[in-house]
Every structure is written in C-alpha cells, then in structure tokens.
mmCIF file of N, CA, C and O in Angstrom:
data_model
loop_
_atom_site.group_PDB
_atom_site.id
_atom_site.type_symbol
_atom_site.label_atom_id
_atom_site.label_comp_id
_atom_site.label_asym_id
_atom_site.label_seq_id
_atom_site.Cartn_x
_atom_site.Cartn_y
_atom_site.Cartn_z
ATOM 1 N N UNK A 99 -68.026 -12.367 9.646
ATOM 2 C CA UNK A 99 -68.680 -13.653 9.620
ATOM 3 C C UNK A 99 -68.538 -14.250 8.222
ATOM 4 O O UNK A 99 -68.752 -13.568 7.235
ATOM 5 N N UNK A 100 -68.196 -15.508 8.165
ATOM 6 C CA UNK A 100 -68.062 -16.186 6.881
ATOM 7 C C UNK A 100 -69.432 -16.532 6.308
ATOM 8 O O UNK A 100 -70.359 -16.846 7.035
ATOM 9 N N UNK A 101 -69.491 -16.476 5.014
ATOM 10 C CA UNK A 101 -70.731 -16.765 4.306
ATOM 11 C C UNK A 101 -70.442 -17.879 3.300
ATOM 12 O O UNK A 101 -69.462 -17.812 2.557
ATOM 13 N N UNK A 102 -71.313 -18.888 3.271
ATOM 14 C CA UNK A 102 -71.129 -20.012 2.358
ATOM 15 C C UNK A 102 -71.028 -19.545 0.912
ATOM 16 O O UNK A 102 -70.222 -20.055 0.139
ATOM 17 N N UNK A 103 -71.840 -18.578 0.514
ATOM 18 C CA UNK A 103 -71.861 -18.117 -0.874
ATOM 19 C C UNK A 103 -70.541 -17.447 -1.260
ATOM 20 O O UNK A 103 -70.098 -17.550 -2.395
ATOM 21 N N UNK A 104 -69.893 -16.795 -0.304
ATOM 22 C CA UNK A 104 -68.576 -16.203 -0.568
ATOM 23 C C UNK A 104 -67.543 -17.298 -0.797
ATOM 24 O O UNK A 104 -66.735 -17.220 -1.726
ATOM 25 N N UNK A 105 -67.570 -18.313 0.049
ATOM 26 C CA UNK A 105 -66.639 -19.438 -0.121
ATOM 27 C C UNK A 105 -66.905 -20.180 -1.426
ATOM 28 O O UNK A 105 -65.972 -20.577 -2.126
ATOM 29 N N UNK A 106 -68.175 -20.356 -1.756
ATOM 30 C CA UNK A 106 -68.541 -21.034 -2.997
ATOM 31 C C UNK A 106 -68.007 -20.270 -4.217
ATOM 32 O O UNK A 106 -67.442 -20.872 -5.133
ATOM 33 N N UNK A 107 -68.156 -18.956 -4.214
ATOM 34 C CA UNK A 107 -67.650 -18.139 -5.322
ATOM 35 C C UNK A 107 -66.136 -18.268 -5.433
ATOM 36 O O UNK A 107 -65.588 -18.408 -6.529
ATOM 37 N N UNK A 108 -65.453 -18.247 -4.295
ATOM 38 C CA UNK A 108 -63.999 -18.382 -4.278
ATOM 39 C C UNK A 108 -63.573 -19.731 -4.851
ATOM 40 O O UNK A 108 -62.701 -19.807 -5.722
ATOM 41 N N UNK A 109 -64.195 -20.801 -4.375
ATOM 42 C CA UNK A 109 -63.824 -22.146 -4.823
ATOM 43 C C UNK A 109 -64.007 -22.288 -6.327
ATOM 44 O O UNK A 109 -63.122 -22.777 -7.039
ATOM 45 N N UNK A 110 -65.152 -21.836 -6.852
ATOM 46 C CA UNK A 110 -65.397 -21.984 -8.284
ATOM 47 C C UNK A 110 -64.490 -21.086 -9.111
ATOM 48 O O UNK A 110 -64.055 -21.476 -10.198
ATOM 49 N N UNK A 111 -64.187 -19.900 -8.623
ATOM 50 C CA UNK A 111 -63.269 -19.019 -9.357
ATOM 51 C C UNK A 111 -61.890 -19.666 -9.464
ATOM 52 O O UNK A 111 -61.262 -19.637 -10.529
ATOM 53 N N UNK A 112 -61.430 -20.268 -8.384
ATOM 54 C CA UNK A 112 -60.126 -20.943 -8.410
ATOM 55 C C UNK A 112 -60.190 -22.180 -9.305
ATOM 56 O O UNK A 112 -59.308 -22.393 -10.144
ATOM 57 N N UNK A 113 -61.212 -22.990 -9.154
ATOM 58 C CA UNK A 113 -61.323 -24.214 -9.966
ATOM 59 C C UNK A 113 -61.378 -23.919 -11.457
ATOM 60 O O UNK A 113 -60.770 -24.618 -12.260
ATOM 61 N N UNK A 114 -62.132 -22.874 -11.830
ATOM 62 C CA UNK A 114 -62.341 -22.572 -13.244
ATOM 63 C C UNK A 114 -61.364 -21.533 -13.786
ATOM 64 O O UNK A 114 -61.282 -21.338 -14.993
ATOM 65 N N UNK A 115 -60.643 -20.857 -12.901
ATOM 66 C CA UNK A 115 -59.611 -19.923 -13.332
ATOM 67 C C UNK A 115 -60.088 -18.554 -13.755
ATOM 68 O O UNK A 115 -59.296 -17.758 -14.250
ATOM 69 N N UNK A 116 -61.376 -18.263 -13.555
ATOM 70 C CA UNK A 116 -61.854 -16.924 -13.908
ATOM 71 C C UNK A 116 -63.156 -16.608 -13.185
ATOM 72 O O UNK A 116 -63.941 -17.507 -12.876
ATOM 73 N N UNK A 117 -63.355 -15.319 -12.943
ATOM 74 C CA UNK A 117 -64.597 -14.869 -12.329
ATOM 75 C C UNK A 117 -65.753 -15.080 -13.302
ATOM 76 O O UNK A 117 -66.857 -15.426 -12.895
ATOM 77 N N UNK A 118 -65.512 -14.851 -14.575
ATOM 78 C CA UNK A 118 -66.571 -14.991 -15.587
ATOM 79 C C UNK A 118 -67.085 -16.425 -15.629
ATOM 80 O O UNK A 118 -68.298 -16.679 -15.624
ATOM 81 N N UNK A 119 -66.174 -17.394 -15.653
ATOM 82 C CA UNK A 119 -66.582 -18.803 -15.701
ATOM 83 C C UNK A 119 -67.286 -19.212 -14.408
ATOM 84 O O UNK A 119 -68.247 -19.983 -14.435
ATOM 85 N N UNK A 120 -66.796 -18.708 -13.273
ATOM 86 C CA UNK A 120 -67.460 -19.002 -11.996
ATOM 87 C C UNK A 120 -68.870 -18.425 -11.996
ATOM 88 O O UNK A 120 -69.815 -19.072 -11.528
ATOM 89 N N UNK A 121 -69.027 -17.228 -12.544
ATOM 90 C CA UNK A 121 -70.351 -16.600 -12.615
ATOM 91 C C UNK A 121 -71.291 -17.443 -13.473
ATOM 92 O O UNK A 121 -72.451 -17.665 -13.093
ATOM 93 N N UNK A 122 -70.800 -17.910 -14.596
ATOM 94 C CA UNK A 122 -71.630 -18.755 -15.459
ATOM 95 C C UNK A 122 -72.023 -20.035 -14.727
ATOM 96 O O UNK A 122 -73.178 -20.460 -14.779
ATOM 97 N N UNK A 123 -71.096 -20.648 -14.047
ATOM 98 C CA UNK A 123 -71.347 -21.909 -13.325
ATOM 99 C C UNK A 123 -72.382 -21.731 -12.226
ATOM 100 O O UNK A 123 -73.209 -22.591 -11.979
ATOM 101 N N UNK A 124 -72.333 -20.556 -11.550
ATOM 102 C CA UNK A 124 -73.231 -20.303 -10.428
ATOM 103 C C UNK A 124 -74.479 -19.512 -10.826
ATOM 104 O O UNK A 124 -75.269 -19.137 -9.962
ATOM 105 N N UNK A 125 -74.608 -19.248 -12.119
ATOM 106 C CA UNK A 125 -75.761 -18.499 -12.639
ATOM 107 C C UNK A 125 -75.853 -17.120 -11.997
ATOM 108 O O UNK A 125 -76.925 -16.691 -11.555
ATOM 109 N N UNK A 126 -74.705 -16.447 -11.956
ATOM 110 C CA UNK A 126 -74.605 -15.100 -11.403
ATOM 111 C C UNK A 126 -73.912 -14.210 -12.423
ATOM 112 O O UNK A 126 -73.471 -14.670 -13.468
ATOM 113 N N UNK A 127 -73.762 -12.943 -12.064
ATOM 114 C CA UNK A 127 -72.989 -12.032 -12.902
ATOM 115 C C UNK A 127 -71.548 -12.008 -12.403
ATOM 116 O O UNK A 127 -71.278 -12.327 -11.238
ATOM 117 N N UNK A 128 -70.644 -11.610 -13.284
ATOM 118 C CA UNK A 128 -69.237 -11.497 -12.890
ATOM 119 C C UNK A 128 -69.057 -10.501 -11.742
ATOM 120 O O UNK A 128 -68.321 -10.788 -10.799
ATOM 121 N N UNK A 129 -69.739 -9.331 -11.759
ATOM 122 C CA UNK A 129 -69.596 -8.425 -10.611
ATOM 123 C C UNK A 129 -70.071 -9.040 -9.287
ATOM 124 O O UNK A 129 -69.498 -8.737 -8.233
ATOM 125 N N UNK A 130 -71.060 -9.920 -9.326
ATOM 126 C CA UNK A 130 -71.513 -10.595 -8.105
ATOM 127 C C UNK A 130 -70.428 -11.500 -7.542
ATOM 128 O O UNK A 130 -70.202 -11.547 -6.327
ATOM 129 N N UNK A 131 -69.756 -12.221 -8.422
ATOM 130 C CA UNK A 131 -68.644 -13.086 -7.994
ATOM 131 C C UNK A 131 -67.538 -12.234 -7.394
ATOM 132 O O UNK A 131 -67.004 -12.538 -6.319
ATOM 133 N N UNK A 132 -67.192 -11.166 -8.073
ATOM 134 C CA UNK A 132 -66.146 -10.270 -7.594
ATOM 135 C C UNK A 132 -66.492 -9.695 -6.217
ATOM 136 O O UNK A 132 -65.644 -9.652 -5.315
ATOM 137 N N UNK A 133 -67.735 -9.297 -6.036
ATOM 138 C CA UNK A 133 -68.175 -8.745 -4.752
ATOM 139 C C UNK A 133 -68.102 -9.791 -3.649
ATOM 140 O O UNK A 133 -67.637 -9.505 -2.539
ATOM 141 N N UNK A 134 -68.545 -10.998 -3.930
ATOM 142 C CA UNK A 134 -68.509 -12.063 -2.924
ATOM 143 C C UNK A 134 -67.076 -12.377 -2.509
ATOM 144 O O UNK A 134 -66.783 -12.563 -1.321
ATOM 145 N N UNK A 135 -66.180 -12.434 -3.477
ATOM 146 C CA UNK A 135 -64.787 -12.737 -3.155
ATOM 147 C C UNK A 135 -64.154 -11.576 -2.395
ATOM 148 O O UNK A 135 -63.388 -11.784 -1.453
ATOM 149 N N UNK A 136 -64.500 -10.367 -2.749
ATOM 150 C CA UNK A 136 -63.999 -9.196 -2.011
ATOM 151 C C UNK A 136 -64.470 -9.223 -0.563
ATOM 152 O O UNK A 136 -63.698 -8.904 0.356
ATOM 153 N N UNK A 137 -65.722 -9.603 -0.335
ATOM 154 C CA UNK A 137 -66.230 -9.697 1.044
ATOM 155 C C UNK A 137 -65.492 -10.793 1.809
ATOM 156 O O UNK A 137 -65.169 -10.625 2.990
ATOM 157 N N UNK A 138 -65.219 -11.915 1.141
ATOM 158 C CA UNK A 138 -64.467 -12.993 1.782
ATOM 159 C C UNK A 138 -63.072 -12.506 2.165
ATOM 160 O O UNK A 138 -62.608 -12.743 3.279
ATOM 161 N N UNK A 139 -62.414 -11.814 1.247
ATOM 162 C CA UNK A 139 -61.080 -11.291 1.540
ATOM 163 C C UNK A 139 -61.127 -10.295 2.692
ATOM 164 O O UNK A 139 -60.219 -10.266 3.527
ATOM 165 N N UNK A 140 -62.184 -9.506 2.767
ATOM 166 C CA UNK A 140 -62.335 -8.576 3.887
ATOM 167 C C UNK A 140 -62.504 -9.330 5.202
ATOM 168 O O UNK A 140 -61.943 -8.941 6.223
ATOM 169 N N UNK A 141 -63.271 -10.412 5.177
ATOM 170 C CA UNK A 141 -63.464 -11.227 6.384
ATOM 171 C C UNK A 141 -62.157 -11.837 6.855
ATOM 172 O O UNK A 141 -61.880 -11.896 8.050
ATOM 173 N N UNK A 142 -61.366 -12.295 5.898
ATOM 174 C CA UNK A 142 -60.093 -12.939 6.208
ATOM 175 C C UNK A 142 -59.027 -11.896 6.560
ATOM 176 O O UNK A 142 -58.138 -12.143 7.351
ATOM 177 N N UNK A 143 -59.141 -10.731 5.942
ATOM 178 C CA UNK A 143 -58.155 -9.686 6.182
ATOM 179 C C UNK A 143 -56.927 -9.814 5.305
ATOM 180 O O UNK A 143 -55.900 -9.206 5.581
ATOM 181 N N UNK A 144 -57.024 -10.609 4.261
ATOM 182 C CA UNK A 144 -55.904 -10.852 3.356
ATOM 183 C C UNK A 144 -56.413 -11.025 1.933
ATOM 184 O O UNK A 144 -57.566 -11.417 1.724
ATOM 185 N N UNK A 145 -55.542 -10.793 0.950
ATOM 186 C CA UNK A 145 -55.861 -11.062 -0.452
ATOM 187 C C UNK A 145 -55.751 -12.566 -0.671
ATOM 188 O O UNK A 145 -54.770 -13.194 -0.261
ATOM 189 N N UNK A 146 -56.760 -13.157 -1.290
ATOM 190 C CA UNK A 146 -56.790 -14.603 -1.511
ATOM 191 C C UNK A 146 -56.509 -15.001 -2.946
ATOM 192 O O UNK A 146 -56.177 -16.146 -3.209
ATOM 193 N N UNK A 147 -56.681 -14.051 -3.886
ATOM 194 C CA UNK A 147 -56.489 -14.361 -5.295
ATOM 195 C C UNK A 147 -55.511 -13.389 -5.935
ATOM 196 O O UNK A 147 -55.566 -12.184 -5.687
ATOM 197 N N UNK A 148 -54.656 -13.935 -6.784
ATOM 198 C CA UNK A 148 -53.768 -13.126 -7.622
ATOM 199 C C UNK A 148 -54.540 -12.836 -8.898
ATOM 200 O O UNK A 148 -54.649 -13.682 -9.780
ATOM 201 N N UNK A 149 -55.100 -11.641 -8.972
ATOM 202 C CA UNK A 149 -55.987 -11.305 -10.075
ATOM 203 C C UNK A 149 -55.257 -10.957 -11.366
ATOM 204 O O UNK A 149 -55.849 -11.000 -12.437
ATOM 205 N N UNK A 150 -53.988 -10.600 -11.284
ATOM 206 C CA UNK A 150 -53.258 -10.218 -12.499
ATOM 207 C C UNK A 150 -52.851 -11.432 -13.327
ATOM 208 O O UNK A 150 -52.575 -11.308 -14.510
ATOM 209 N N UNK A 151 -52.814 -12.591 -12.712
ATOM 210 C CA UNK A 151 -52.457 -13.819 -13.433
ATOM 211 C C UNK A 151 -53.664 -14.330 -14.212
ATOM 212 O O UNK A 151 -54.802 -14.162 -13.795
ATOM 213 N N UNK A 152 -53.402 -14.925 -15.356
ATOM 214 C CA UNK A 152 -54.465 -15.565 -16.133
ATOM 215 C C UNK A 152 -54.052 -16.994 -16.403
ATOM 216 O O UNK A 152 -53.001 -17.198 -16.996
ATOM 217 N N UNK A 153 -54.764 -17.995 -15.978
ATOM 218 C CA UNK A 153 -55.972 -17.893 -15.177
ATOM 219 C C UNK A 153 -55.655 -17.396 -13.766
ATOM 220 O O UNK A 153 -54.501 -17.480 -13.323
ATOM 221 N N UNK A 154 -56.684 -16.888 -13.069
ATOM 222 C CA UNK A 154 -56.448 -16.382 -11.722
ATOM 223 C C UNK A 154 -55.886 -17.500 -10.860
ATOM 224 O O UNK A 154 -56.183 -18.684 -11.073
ATOM 225 N N UNK A 155 -55.053 -17.123 -9.924
ATOM 226 C CA UNK A 155 -54.391 -18.089 -9.055
ATOM 227 C C UNK A 155 -54.612 -17.697 -7.599
ATOM 228 O O UNK A 155 -54.610 -16.504 -7.279
ATOM 229 N N UNK A 156 -54.749 -18.663 -6.728
ATOM 230 C CA UNK A 156 -54.848 -18.324 -5.309
ATOM 231 C C UNK A 156 -53.486 -17.896 -4.774
ATOM 232 O O UNK A 156 -52.450 -18.384 -5.226
ATOM 233 N N UNK A 157 -53.496 -16.969 -3.834
ATOM 234 C CA UNK A 157 -52.267 -16.600 -3.141
ATOM 235 C C UNK A 157 -51.912 -17.753 -2.199
ATOM 236 O O UNK A 157 -52.646 -18.744 -2.111
ATOM 237 N N UNK A 158 -50.809 -17.623 -1.473
ATOM 238 C CA UNK A 158 -50.418 -18.680 -0.528
ATOM 239 C C UNK A 158 -51.536 -18.924 0.476
ATOM 240 O O UNK A 158 -51.870 -20.073 0.773
ATOM 241 N N UNK A 159 -52.130 -17.857 0.998
ATOM 242 C CA UNK A 159 -53.234 -18.023 1.944
ATOM 243 C C UNK A 159 -54.450 -18.632 1.247
ATOM 244 O O UNK A 159 -55.147 -19.464 1.817
ATOM 245 N N UNK A 160 -54.705 -18.232 0.010
ATOM 246 C CA UNK A 160 -55.821 -18.789 -0.743
ATOM 247 C C UNK A 160 -55.653 -20.271 -1.010
ATOM 248 O O UNK A 160 -56.633 -21.006 -1.136
ATOM 249 N N UNK A 161 -54.399 -20.737 -1.100
ATOM 250 C CA UNK A 161 -54.145 -22.165 -1.291
ATOM 251 C C UNK A 161 -54.332 -22.926 0.007
ATOM 252 O O UNK A 161 -54.623 -24.110 -0.013
ATOM 253 N N UNK A 162 -54.147 -22.232 1.111
ATOM 254 C CA UNK A 162 -54.331 -22.855 2.423
ATOM 255 C C UNK A 162 -55.828 -22.968 2.684
ATOM 256 O O UNK A 162 -56.580 -23.333 1.796
ATOM 257 N N UNK A 163 -56.260 -22.637 3.840
ATOM 258 C CA UNK A 163 -57.676 -22.751 4.195
ATOM 259 C C UNK A 163 -58.186 -21.385 4.625
ATOM 260 O O UNK A 163 -58.096 -21.030 5.793
ATOM 261 N N UNK A 164 -58.727 -20.591 3.680
ATOM 262 C CA UNK A 164 -59.191 -19.251 4.047
ATOM 263 C C UNK A 164 -60.303 -19.272 5.090
ATOM 264 O O UNK A 164 -60.388 -18.376 5.922
ATOM 265 N N UNK A 165 -61.119 -20.285 5.092
ATOM 266 C CA UNK A 165 -62.192 -20.357 6.086
ATOM 267 C C UNK A 165 -61.603 -20.506 7.483
ATOM 268 O O UNK A 165 -62.032 -19.834 8.428
ATOM 269 N N UNK A 166 -60.606 -21.361 7.633
ATOM 270 C CA UNK A 166 -59.953 -21.533 8.937
ATOM 271 C C UNK A 166 -59.280 -20.235 9.369
ATOM 272 O O UNK A 166 -59.396 -19.831 10.519
ATOM 273 N N UNK A 167 -58.590 -19.592 8.443
ATOM 274 C CA UNK A 167 -57.904 -18.342 8.767
ATOM 275 C C UNK A 167 -58.896 -17.290 9.239
ATOM 276 O O UNK A 167 -58.654 -16.595 10.209
ATOM 277 N N UNK A 168 -60.018 -17.184 8.563
ATOM 278 C CA UNK A 168 -61.039 -16.194 8.946
ATOM 279 C C UNK A 168 -61.596 -16.510 10.330
ATOM 280 O O UNK A 168 -61.777 -15.604 11.148
ATOM 281 N N UNK A 169 -61.833 -17.789 10.605
ATOM 282 C CA UNK A 169 -62.366 -18.152 11.931
ATOM 283 C C UNK A 169 -61.378 -17.796 13.022
ATOM 284 O O UNK A 169 -61.759 -17.266 14.053
ATOM 285 N N UNK A 170 -60.100 -18.055 12.816
ATOM 286 C CA UNK A 170 -59.116 -17.750 13.854
ATOM 287 C C UNK A 170 -58.965 -16.244 14.039
ATOM 288 O O UNK A 170 -58.782 -15.779 15.149
ATOM 289 N N UNK A 171 -59.089 -15.465 12.968
ATOM 290 C CA UNK A 171 -59.014 -14.008 13.095
ATOM 291 C C UNK A 171 -60.235 -13.471 13.835
ATOM 292 O O UNK A 171 -60.130 -12.530 14.594
ATOM 293 N N UNK A 172 -61.385 -14.086 13.617
ATOM 294 C CA UNK A 172 -62.604 -13.639 14.289
ATOM 295 C C UNK A 172 -62.555 -14.028 15.760
ATOM 296 O O UNK A 172 -62.946 -13.254 16.622
ATOM 297 N N UNK A 173 -62.062 -15.214 16.064
ATOM 298 C CA UNK A 173 -62.044 -15.689 17.445
ATOM 299 C C UNK A 173 -60.917 -15.087 18.267
ATOM 300 O O UNK A 173 -61.039 -14.952 19.477
ATOM 301 N N UNK A 174 -59.823 -14.713 17.645
ATOM 302 C CA UNK A 174 -58.660 -14.206 18.370
ATOM 303 C C UNK A 174 -59.004 -13.016 19.269
ATOM 304 O O UNK A 174 -58.637 -13.029 20.445
ATOM 305 N N UNK A 175 -59.723 -11.985 18.794
ATOM 306 C CA UNK A 175 -60.019 -10.863 19.686
ATOM 307 C C UNK A 175 -60.863 -11.270 20.893
ATOM 308 O O UNK A 175 -60.685 -10.746 21.977
ATOM 309 N N UNK A 176 -61.769 -12.213 20.719
ATOM 310 C CA UNK A 176 -62.583 -12.670 21.843
ATOM 311 C C UNK A 176 -61.726 -13.325 22.891
ATOM 312 O O UNK A 176 -61.922 -13.120 24.083
ATOM 313 N N UNK A 177 -60.784 -14.136 22.486
ATOM 314 C CA UNK A 177 -59.899 -14.800 23.450
ATOM 315 C C UNK A 177 -59.048 -13.781 24.187
ATOM 316 O O UNK A 177 -58.856 -13.890 25.378
ATOM 317 N N UNK A 178 -58.558 -12.786 23.476
ATOM 318 C CA UNK A 178 -57.730 -11.746 24.107
ATOM 319 C C UNK A 178 -58.547 -10.968 25.112
ATOM 320 O O UNK A 178 -58.083 -10.689 26.222
ATOM 321 N N UNK A 179 -59.792 -10.641 24.801
ATOM 322 C CA UNK A 179 -60.615 -9.881 25.734
ATOM 323 C C UNK A 179 -61.030 -10.761 26.928
ATOM 324 O O UNK A 179 -61.168 -10.288 28.034
ATOM 325 N N UNK A 180 -61.196 -12.060 26.677
ATOM 326 C CA UNK A 180 -61.531 -12.973 27.767
ATOM 327 C C UNK A 180 -60.362 -13.097 28.734
ATOM 328 O O UNK A 180 -60.560 -13.173 29.952
ATOM 329 N N UNK A 181 -59.135 -13.111 28.206
ATOM 330 C CA UNK A 181 -57.955 -13.234 29.054
ATOM 331 C C UNK A 181 -57.756 -11.981 29.898
ATOM 332 O O UNK A 181 -57.275 -12.048 31.016
ATOM 333 N N UNK A 182 -58.154 -10.832 29.355
ATOM 334 C CA UNK A 182 -57.980 -9.577 30.072
ATOM 335 C C UNK A 182 -59.015 -9.431 31.183
ATOM 336 O O UNK A 182 -58.808 -8.697 32.134
ATOM 337 N N UNK A 183 -60.124 -10.140 31.078
ATOM 338 C CA UNK A 183 -61.212 -9.984 32.071
ATOM 339 C C UNK A 183 -60.950 -10.703 33.345
ATOM 340 O O UNK A 183 -60.131 -11.394 33.665
#
C-alpha cells in the first residue's frame, strides 16, 4: 500500500538532491527519510533512486510515476485471480 509520507520523502529527496536536505525540509532525521524511501521502493518493487550519484538522481522508473507503477503492481495480482475465478 502506498503511503503519502513515503511519496513526500521521495519527492523532496529528488528535488533537493539529498536525504539530509529532505530530512531538514520535512523536520525529520536522515534515517527516517531513508526508511520511508526504502518502504516506497519495496511497495513498487524497484529501485527509484541512484544513491551513488551526488546529488542523488532518480532512476528511469523514479523519473516516471512511481505511484502509478506501485498501483498497477498491487492491482495486477487481483485482476489475474479474478480472471482465474
């Protein structure tokens, strides 16, 4: 399930180019930002950020719409099970 706070952390990390700056902007700790983005990536099933680059950069999927991708991955199994029934 997607969480607004995970998406918010992702957006600010990309906009500001670092987890530290996103944490400052959102009044959180850097590990909190990292955890939220990790949960988002788990929901999507893909890596969304290139962490080795400075400033951090979104991957191709991260540049697209990670929220849409996560929704389609969540809904896909339901449709497959509905078709089998």
